[in-house]
Every structure is written in structure tokens, then in C-alpha cells.
PDB file of C-alpha atoms and ligand atoms in Angstrom:
ATOM      1  CA  MET A   1     167.604 -13.837-152.942  1.00 85.00           C
ATOM      2  CA  THR A   2     164.106 -12.506-152.324  1.00 93.00           C
ATOM      3  CA  LEU A   3     161.354 -14.912-151.674  1.00 96.00           C
ATOM      4  CA  ASN A   4     159.111 -15.179-154.639  1.00 96.00           C
ATOM      5  CA  PRO A   5     155.774 -13.794-153.789  1.00 97.00           C
ATOM      6  CA  LYS A   6     153.679 -16.828-154.969  1.00 96.00           C
ATOM      7  CA  LEU A   7     155.973 -19.085-152.724  1.00 97.00           C
ATOM      8  CA  THR A   8     155.652 -16.747-149.756  1.00 98.00           C
ATOM      9  CA  LYS A   9     151.879 -16.858-149.965  1.00 98.00           C
ATOM     10  CA  LEU A  10     152.014 -20.696-150.023  1.00 98.00           C
ATOM     11  CA  LEU A  11     154.506 -20.989-147.301  1.00 98.00           C
ATOM     12  CA  ASN A  12     152.277 -18.758-145.214  1.00 98.00           C
ATOM     13  CA  GLU A  13     149.292 -21.103-145.959  1.00 98.00           C
ATOM     14  CA  GLN A  14     151.446 -23.975-144.897  1.00 98.00           C
ATOM     15  CA  ILE A  15     152.007 -22.382-141.421  1.00 98.00           C
ATOM     16  CA  ASN A  16     148.231 -22.460-141.249  1.00 98.00           C
ATOM     17  CA  ASN A  17     147.776 -25.884-142.620  1.00 98.00           C
ATOM     18  CA  GLU A  18     150.380 -27.237-139.909  1.00 98.00           C
ATOM     19  CA  MET A  19     148.602 -25.288-137.190  1.00 98.00           C
ATOM     20  CA  ALA A  20     145.252 -26.786-138.415  1.00 98.00           C
ATOM     21  CA  SER A  21     146.824 -30.201-138.377  1.00 98.00           C
ATOM     22  CA  SER A  22     148.041 -29.741-134.886  1.00 98.00           C
ATOM     23  CA  TYR A  23     144.459 -28.739-133.802  1.00 98.00           C
ATOM     24  CA  ILE A  24     142.973 -31.747-135.672  1.00 98.00           C
ATOM     25  CA  TYR A  25     145.412 -34.060-133.621  1.00 98.00           C
ATOM     26  CA  LEU A  26     144.649 -32.261-130.323  1.00 98.00           C
ATOM     27  CA  ALA A  27     140.870 -32.801-130.913  1.00 98.00           C
ATOM     28  CA  MET A  28     141.654 -36.408-131.541  1.00 98.00           C
ATOM     29  CA  ALA A  29     143.584 -36.716-128.371  1.00 98.00           C
ATOM     30  CA  ALA A  30     140.881 -35.019-126.316  1.00 98.00           C
ATOM     31  CA  TRP A  31     138.446 -37.482-127.876  1.00 98.00           C
ATOM     32  CA  PHE A  32     140.683 -40.458-126.750  1.00 98.00           C
ATOM     33  CA  GLU A  33     140.944 -38.808-123.184  1.00 98.00           C
ATOM     34  CA  GLN A  34     137.237 -39.555-122.840  1.00 98.00           C
ATOM     35  CA  THR A  35     137.770 -43.320-123.588  1.00 97.00           C
ATOM     36  CA  PRO A  36     139.958 -45.881-121.800  1.00 96.00           C
ATOM     37  CA  TYR A  37     142.592 -45.471-124.501  1.00 97.00           C
ATOM     38  CA  SER A  38     145.232 -43.299-122.799  1.00 97.00           C
ATOM     39  CA  GLY A  39     148.034 -44.405-125.031  1.00 97.00           C
ATOM     40  CA  PHE A  40     146.162 -43.358-128.267  1.00 98.00           C
ATOM     41  CA  ALA A  41     145.517 -40.102-126.456  1.00 98.00           C
ATOM     42  CA  SER A  42     149.161 -39.605-125.803  1.00 97.00           C
ATOM     43  CA  TRP A  43     150.091 -40.496-129.319  1.00 97.00           C
ATOM     44  CA  MET A  44     147.684 -37.818-130.722  1.00 97.00           C
ATOM     45  CA  PHE A  45     148.755 -35.317-128.180  1.00 97.00           C
ATOM     46  CA  ASN A  46     152.455 -35.748-129.119  1.00 96.00           C
ATOM     47  CA  GLN A  47     151.485 -35.549-132.822  1.00 97.00           C
ATOM     48  CA  SER A  48     149.798 -32.483-132.256  1.00 97.00           C
ATOM     49  CA  ARG A  49     152.880 -31.057-130.711  1.00 97.00           C
ATOM     50  CA  GLU A  50     154.988 -32.295-133.633  1.00 96.00           C
ATOM     51  CA  GLU A  51     152.606 -30.485-136.036  1.00 98.00           C
ATOM     52  CA  THR A  52     153.034 -27.219-134.100  1.00 98.00           C
ATOM     53  CA  MET A  53     156.725 -27.608-134.453  1.00 97.00           C
ATOM     54  CA  HIS A  54     156.300 -28.026-138.204  1.00 98.00           C
ATOM     55  CA  ALA A  55     154.370 -24.773-138.300  1.00 98.00           C
ATOM     56  CA  LEU A  56     157.083 -22.938-136.384  1.00 98.00           C
ATOM     57  CA  LYS A  57     159.604 -24.320-138.784  1.00 98.00           C
ATOM     58  CA  PHE A  58     157.870 -22.871-141.648  1.00 98.00           C
ATOM     59  CA  TYR A  59     157.298 -19.553-139.739  1.00 98.00           C
ATOM     60  CA  GLN A  60     160.918 -19.348-138.888  1.00 98.00           C
ATOM     61  CA  TYR A  61     161.867 -20.003-142.579  1.00 98.00           C
ATOM     62  CA  VAL A  62     159.677 -17.192-143.917  1.00 98.00           C
ATOM     63  CA  VAL A  63     161.249 -14.865-141.173  1.00 98.00           C
ATOM     64  CA  ASP A  64     164.732 -15.951-142.119  1.00 98.00           C
ATOM     65  CA  ARG A  65     164.148 -15.173-145.708  1.00 98.00           C
ATOM     66  CA  ASP A  66     163.120 -11.734-144.817  1.00 97.00           C
ATOM     67  CA  ALA A  67     159.566 -12.177-146.013  1.00 98.00           C
ATOM     68  CA  LYS A  68     156.199 -11.324-144.103  1.00 97.00           C
ATOM     69  CA  VAL A  69     154.489 -13.747-142.006  1.00 98.00           C
ATOM     70  CA  GLU A  70     150.624 -13.667-142.514  1.00 98.00           C
ATOM     71  CA  LEU A  71     148.668 -15.542-139.845  1.00 98.00           C
ATOM     72  CA  GLU A  72     145.168 -16.701-140.633  1.00 97.00           C
ATOM     73  CA  THR A  73     142.317 -18.229-138.699  1.00 98.00           C
ATOM     74  CA  ILE A  74     142.624 -21.841-137.803  1.00 98.00           C
ATOM     75  CA  ALA A  75     139.553 -23.949-138.601  1.00 95.00           C
ATOM     76  CA  LYS A  76     137.617 -25.845-135.933  1.00 97.00           C
ATOM     77  CA  PRO A  77     138.533 -29.346-136.028  1.00 98.00           C
ATOM     78  CA  LYS A  78     136.135 -32.381-135.910  1.00 97.00           C
ATOM     79  CA  THR A  79     135.551 -33.455-132.384  1.00 97.00           C
ATOM     80  CA  ASP A  80     133.611 -36.646-132.613  1.00 97.00           C
ATOM     81  CA  PHE A  81     134.964 -40.120-133.712  1.00 98.00           C
ATOM     82  CA  LYS A  82     133.461 -43.652-134.057  1.00 97.00           C
ATOM     83  CA  SER A  83     136.429 -45.797-132.885  1.00 96.00           C
ATOM     84  CA  PRO A  84     140.228 -45.751-132.710  1.00 97.00           C
ATOM     85  CA  LEU A  85     140.055 -47.244-136.286  1.00 97.00           C
ATOM     86  CA  ASP A  86     138.097 -44.232-137.447  1.00 98.00           C
ATOM     87  CA  VAL A  87     140.462 -41.830-135.794  1.00 98.00           C
ATOM     88  CA  PHE A  88     143.596 -43.422-137.361  1.00 98.00           C
ATOM     89  CA  GLN A  89     141.671 -43.561-140.853  1.00 98.00           C
ATOM     90  CA  GLN A  90     141.171 -39.766-140.633  1.00 98.00           C
ATOM     91  CA  SER A  91     144.841 -39.278-139.371  1.00 98.00           C
ATOM     92  CA  LEU A  92     146.051 -40.999-142.507  1.00 98.00           C
ATOM     93  CA  LYS A  93     143.749 -38.820-144.710  1.00 98.00           C
ATOM     94  CA  GLN A  94     145.149 -35.704-142.992  1.00 98.00           C
ATOM     95  CA  GLU A  95     148.708 -36.683-143.577  1.00 98.00           C
ATOM     96  CA  GLN A  96     148.051 -37.595-147.304  1.00 98.00           C
ATOM     97  CA  LYS A  97     146.604 -34.127-147.718  1.00 98.00           C
ATOM     98  CA  VAL A  98     149.580 -32.588-146.143  1.00 98.00           C
ATOM     99  CA  THR A  99     151.928 -34.540-148.287  1.00 98.00           C
ATOM    100  CA  GLN A 100     150.024 -33.261-151.319  1.00 98.00           C
ATOM    101  CA  GLN A 101     150.300 -29.710-150.057  1.00 98.00           C
ATOM    102  CA  ILE A 102     153.927 -29.874-149.668  1.00 98.00           C
ATOM    103  CA  ASN A 103     154.545 -31.576-152.965  1.00 98.00           C
ATOM    104  CA  ASP A 104     152.605 -28.682-154.525  1.00 97.00           C
ATOM    105  CA  LEU A 105     154.820 -26.288-152.798  1.00 98.00           C
ATOM    106  CA  PHE A 106     157.906 -28.191-153.836  1.00 98.00           C
ATOM    107  CA  GLU A 107     156.775 -27.875-157.502  1.00 98.00           C
ATOM    108  CA  VAL A 108     156.381 -23.999-157.154  1.00 98.00           C
ATOM    109  CA  ALA A 109     159.899 -23.817-155.569  1.00 98.00           C
ATOM    110  CA  GLU A 110     161.221 -25.741-158.542  1.00 98.00           C
ATOM    111  CA  GLN A 111     159.431 -23.304-161.037  1.00 97.00           C
ATOM    112  CA  VAL A 112     160.940 -20.266-159.424  1.00 97.00           C
ATOM    113  CA  LYS A 113     164.313 -22.159-159.030  1.00 97.00           C
ATOM    114  CA  ASP A 114     164.483 -21.524-155.310  1.00 98.00           C
ATOM    115  CA  HIS A 115     166.842 -24.146-154.111  1.00 97.00           C
ATOM    116  CA  ALA A 116     166.900 -23.420-150.488  1.00 97.00           C
ATOM    117  CA  SER A 117     163.057 -23.710-150.303  1.00 98.00           C
ATOM    118  CA  LYS A 118     163.374 -26.956-152.200  1.00 98.00           C
ATOM    119  CA  ASN A 119     165.795 -28.169-149.529  1.00 98.00           C
ATOM    120  CA  LEU A 120     163.504 -27.215-146.784  1.00 98.00           C
ATOM    121  CA  LEU A 121     160.529 -28.845-148.527  1.00 98.00           C
ATOM    122  CA  LEU A 122     162.607 -32.125-149.147  1.00 98.00           C
ATOM    123  CA  TRP A 123     162.959 -32.418-145.428  1.00 98.00           C
ATOM    124  CA  PHE A 124     159.119 -32.216-144.980  1.00 98.00           C
ATOM    125  CA  LEU A 125     158.429 -34.669-147.819  1.00 98.00           C
ATOM    126  CA  ASN A 126     160.698 -37.222-146.084  1.00 97.00           C
ATOM    127  CA  GLU A 127     158.923 -36.408-142.739  1.00 96.00           C
ATOM    128  CA  GLN A 128     155.533 -36.887-144.418  1.00 97.00           C
ATOM    129  CA  MET A 129     156.701 -40.398-145.799  1.00 97.00           C
ATOM    130  CA  GLU A 130     157.625 -41.488-142.303  1.00 96.00           C
ATOM    131  CA  GLU A 131     154.280 -40.132-140.763  1.00 96.00           C
ATOM    132  CA  GLU A 132     152.214 -41.830-143.454  1.00 98.00           C
ATOM    133  CA  LYS A 133     154.016 -45.193-142.800  1.00 97.00           C
ATOM    134  CA  THR A 134     153.703 -44.896-139.116  1.00 96.00           C
ATOM    135  CA  VAL A 135     149.902 -44.379-139.243  1.00 97.00           C
ATOM    136  CA  ARG A 136     149.461 -46.881-141.996  1.00 98.00           C
ATOM    137  CA  ASP A 137     151.171 -49.549-139.787  1.00 97.00           C
ATOM    138  CA  MET A 138     148.935 -48.826-136.790  1.00 97.00           C
ATOM    139  CA  LEU A 139     145.846 -48.888-139.118  1.00 97.00           C
ATOM    140  CA  ASP A 140     146.875 -52.304-140.306  1.00 97.00           C
ATOM    141  CA  ARG A 141     147.082 -53.613-136.694  1.00 97.00           C
ATOM    142  CA  LEU A 142     143.806 -51.912-135.683  1.00 98.00           C
ATOM    143  CA  LYS A 143     142.212 -53.610-138.600  1.00 97.00           C
ATOM    144  CA  LEU A 144     143.536 -57.024-137.321  1.00 97.00           C
ATOM    145  CA  ALA A 145     142.549 -56.176-133.692  1.00 97.00           C
ATOM    146  CA  GLY A 146     138.888 -55.542-134.950  1.00 96.00           C
ATOM    147  CA  ASN A 147     136.610 -55.252-131.864  1.00 92.00           C
ATOM    148  CA  ASP A 148     138.628 -57.282-129.466  1.00 96.00           C
ATOM    149  CA  PRO A 149     139.257 -55.168-126.348  1.00 95.00           C
ATOM    150  CA  ALA A 150     142.357 -57.108-125.103  1.00 96.00           C
ATOM    151  CA  SER A 151     143.980 -56.505-128.587  1.00 97.00           C
ATOM    152  CA  LEU A 152     142.951 -52.911-128.649  1.00 97.00           C
ATOM    153  CA  LEU A 153     144.458 -52.332-125.201  1.00 97.00           C
ATOM    154  CA  VAL A 154     147.764 -53.991-126.274  1.00 97.00           C
ATOM    155  CA  LEU A 155     148.013 -51.563-129.121  1.00 97.00           C
ATOM    156  CA  ASP A 156     147.002 -48.720-126.946  1.00 98.00           C
ATOM    157  CA  ARG A 157     149.915 -49.486-124.556  1.00 96.00           C
ATOM    158  CA  GLU A 158     152.196 -49.617-127.650  1.00 94.00           C
ATOM    159  CA  ALA A 159     151.012 -46.502-129.115  1.00 95.00           C
ATOM    160  CA  GLY A 160     151.764 -44.734-125.799  1.00 94.00           C
ATOM    161  CA  SER A 161     155.257 -45.746-125.551  1.00 89.00           C
ATOM    162  CA  ARG A 162     156.148 -45.686-129.314  1.00 73.00           C
ATOM    163  CA  LYS A 163     155.373 -42.198-129.857  1.00 57.00           C
ATOM    164  CA  ALA A 164     157.044 -40.937-126.748  1.00 59.00           C
ATOM    165  CA  GLU A 165     160.296 -42.777-127.723  1.00 62.00           C
ATOM    166  CA  ALA A 166     160.117 -41.217-131.291  1.00 63.00           C
ATOM    167  CA  LEU A 167     159.724 -37.688-129.687  1.00 63.00           C
ATOM    168  CA  ALA A 168     162.699 -38.255-127.218  1.00 65.00           C
ATOM    169  CA  GLU A 169     164.876 -39.503-130.137  1.00 63.00           C
ATOM    170  CA  GLN A 170     163.853 -36.264-132.036  1.00 61.00           C
ATOM    171  CA  SER A 171     164.812 -33.934-129.197  1.00 62.00           C
ATOM    172  CA  ALA A 172     168.066 -35.693-128.718  1.00 62.00           C
ATOM    173  CA  THR A 173     169.161 -34.863-132.193  1.00 53.00           C
TER     174      THR A 173
HETATM  175 FE1  LIG B   1     153.203 -31.648-140.533  1.00 50.22          FE
HETATM  176 FE2  LIG B   1     152.231 -34.370-140.490  1.00 50.22          FE
HETATM  177  O1  LIG B   1     152.076 -32.879-141.309  1.00 50.22           O
END
């Protein structure tokens, strides 16, 4: 079954959206590297890698469906932040935006009755739910920690190990 042209265009846009996400998280990691928060830096670095993997998953899908991949310019990310809380608030907004993009893509796949694409997009929708939840949990705890350096450093240490564990689990499956 040939990939519908509108769906092909949107899937190509999603390759770009995921690469842009990867760049946004890399900029967040770089910002954290200039602070004492090496755990948050590693969280954001790993998140950036995950977003690149998402882009490659969309890329491979377009290739496998025998459609043409069209790569576009990746937007320059924001590089300055106020605090760990500010970074995670922006991370949540970014994930909510991506969820909306994938939801819109799913609707188009449904309109053109492309069940294989719906299947791929369902995987992404589940992934988005997980990602939003993880970021929301960290945000709640950052709000509790406020400006207390000791609490922030505890969260930083946890952030460093938790994300690494999640990635190790992913690569083992
Ligand atoms: Fe691939 Fe978290 O968006």
C-alpha cells in the first residue's frame, strides 16, 4: 500500500520535530553542564539521544514504506534557562507539543485508513504518555524542593541514575 502523500509529508515533518526535540534537550544538557547539576545534565543528554532515536524510527518507517524522506533545517534551540524548575517546565511543554503532533498524525492515518501507520503512532502515543508522566513527577518534586540546595542535589543525583537505568532497560529489550 502506497503511503498517502499528506501522511508522508506529516511523517517527514515529524522526523524534523523529533530532531528539533533532540536539539532542545541537548541545549538543556549543555546549560546544566555549566551548573553543579551533573545528574540533570545526564538526564537531558539521554533524553536528547532518545529523541534522536525517535527521529530515526520515523525515518526508517518512511523508507520502509518506500516513500521519500525529505530533511529540513533544524531550528536553533533556546540556550538560556533560569533554574532546574524552569528547564523541566519547558521540557513538559515540549513533550505536550509532541504528543499533540503525534495525535494529529494519528488522526490523518485514521482518515486515510492506514493501519500500519496507526500502529506505529500508537507506539509513539504510549511513549509520550510515559515521557509526560516522568517529567511531571520530577516537576512536582522540584516544586517541593524549592530553593533548598540539599534537596535539589538529592533530586539531581536521582535524575542522573534514573534516566540511565531507563535507557539500559530500553536497550536490553
Ligand atoms: Fe519523541 Fe519525547 O518526543
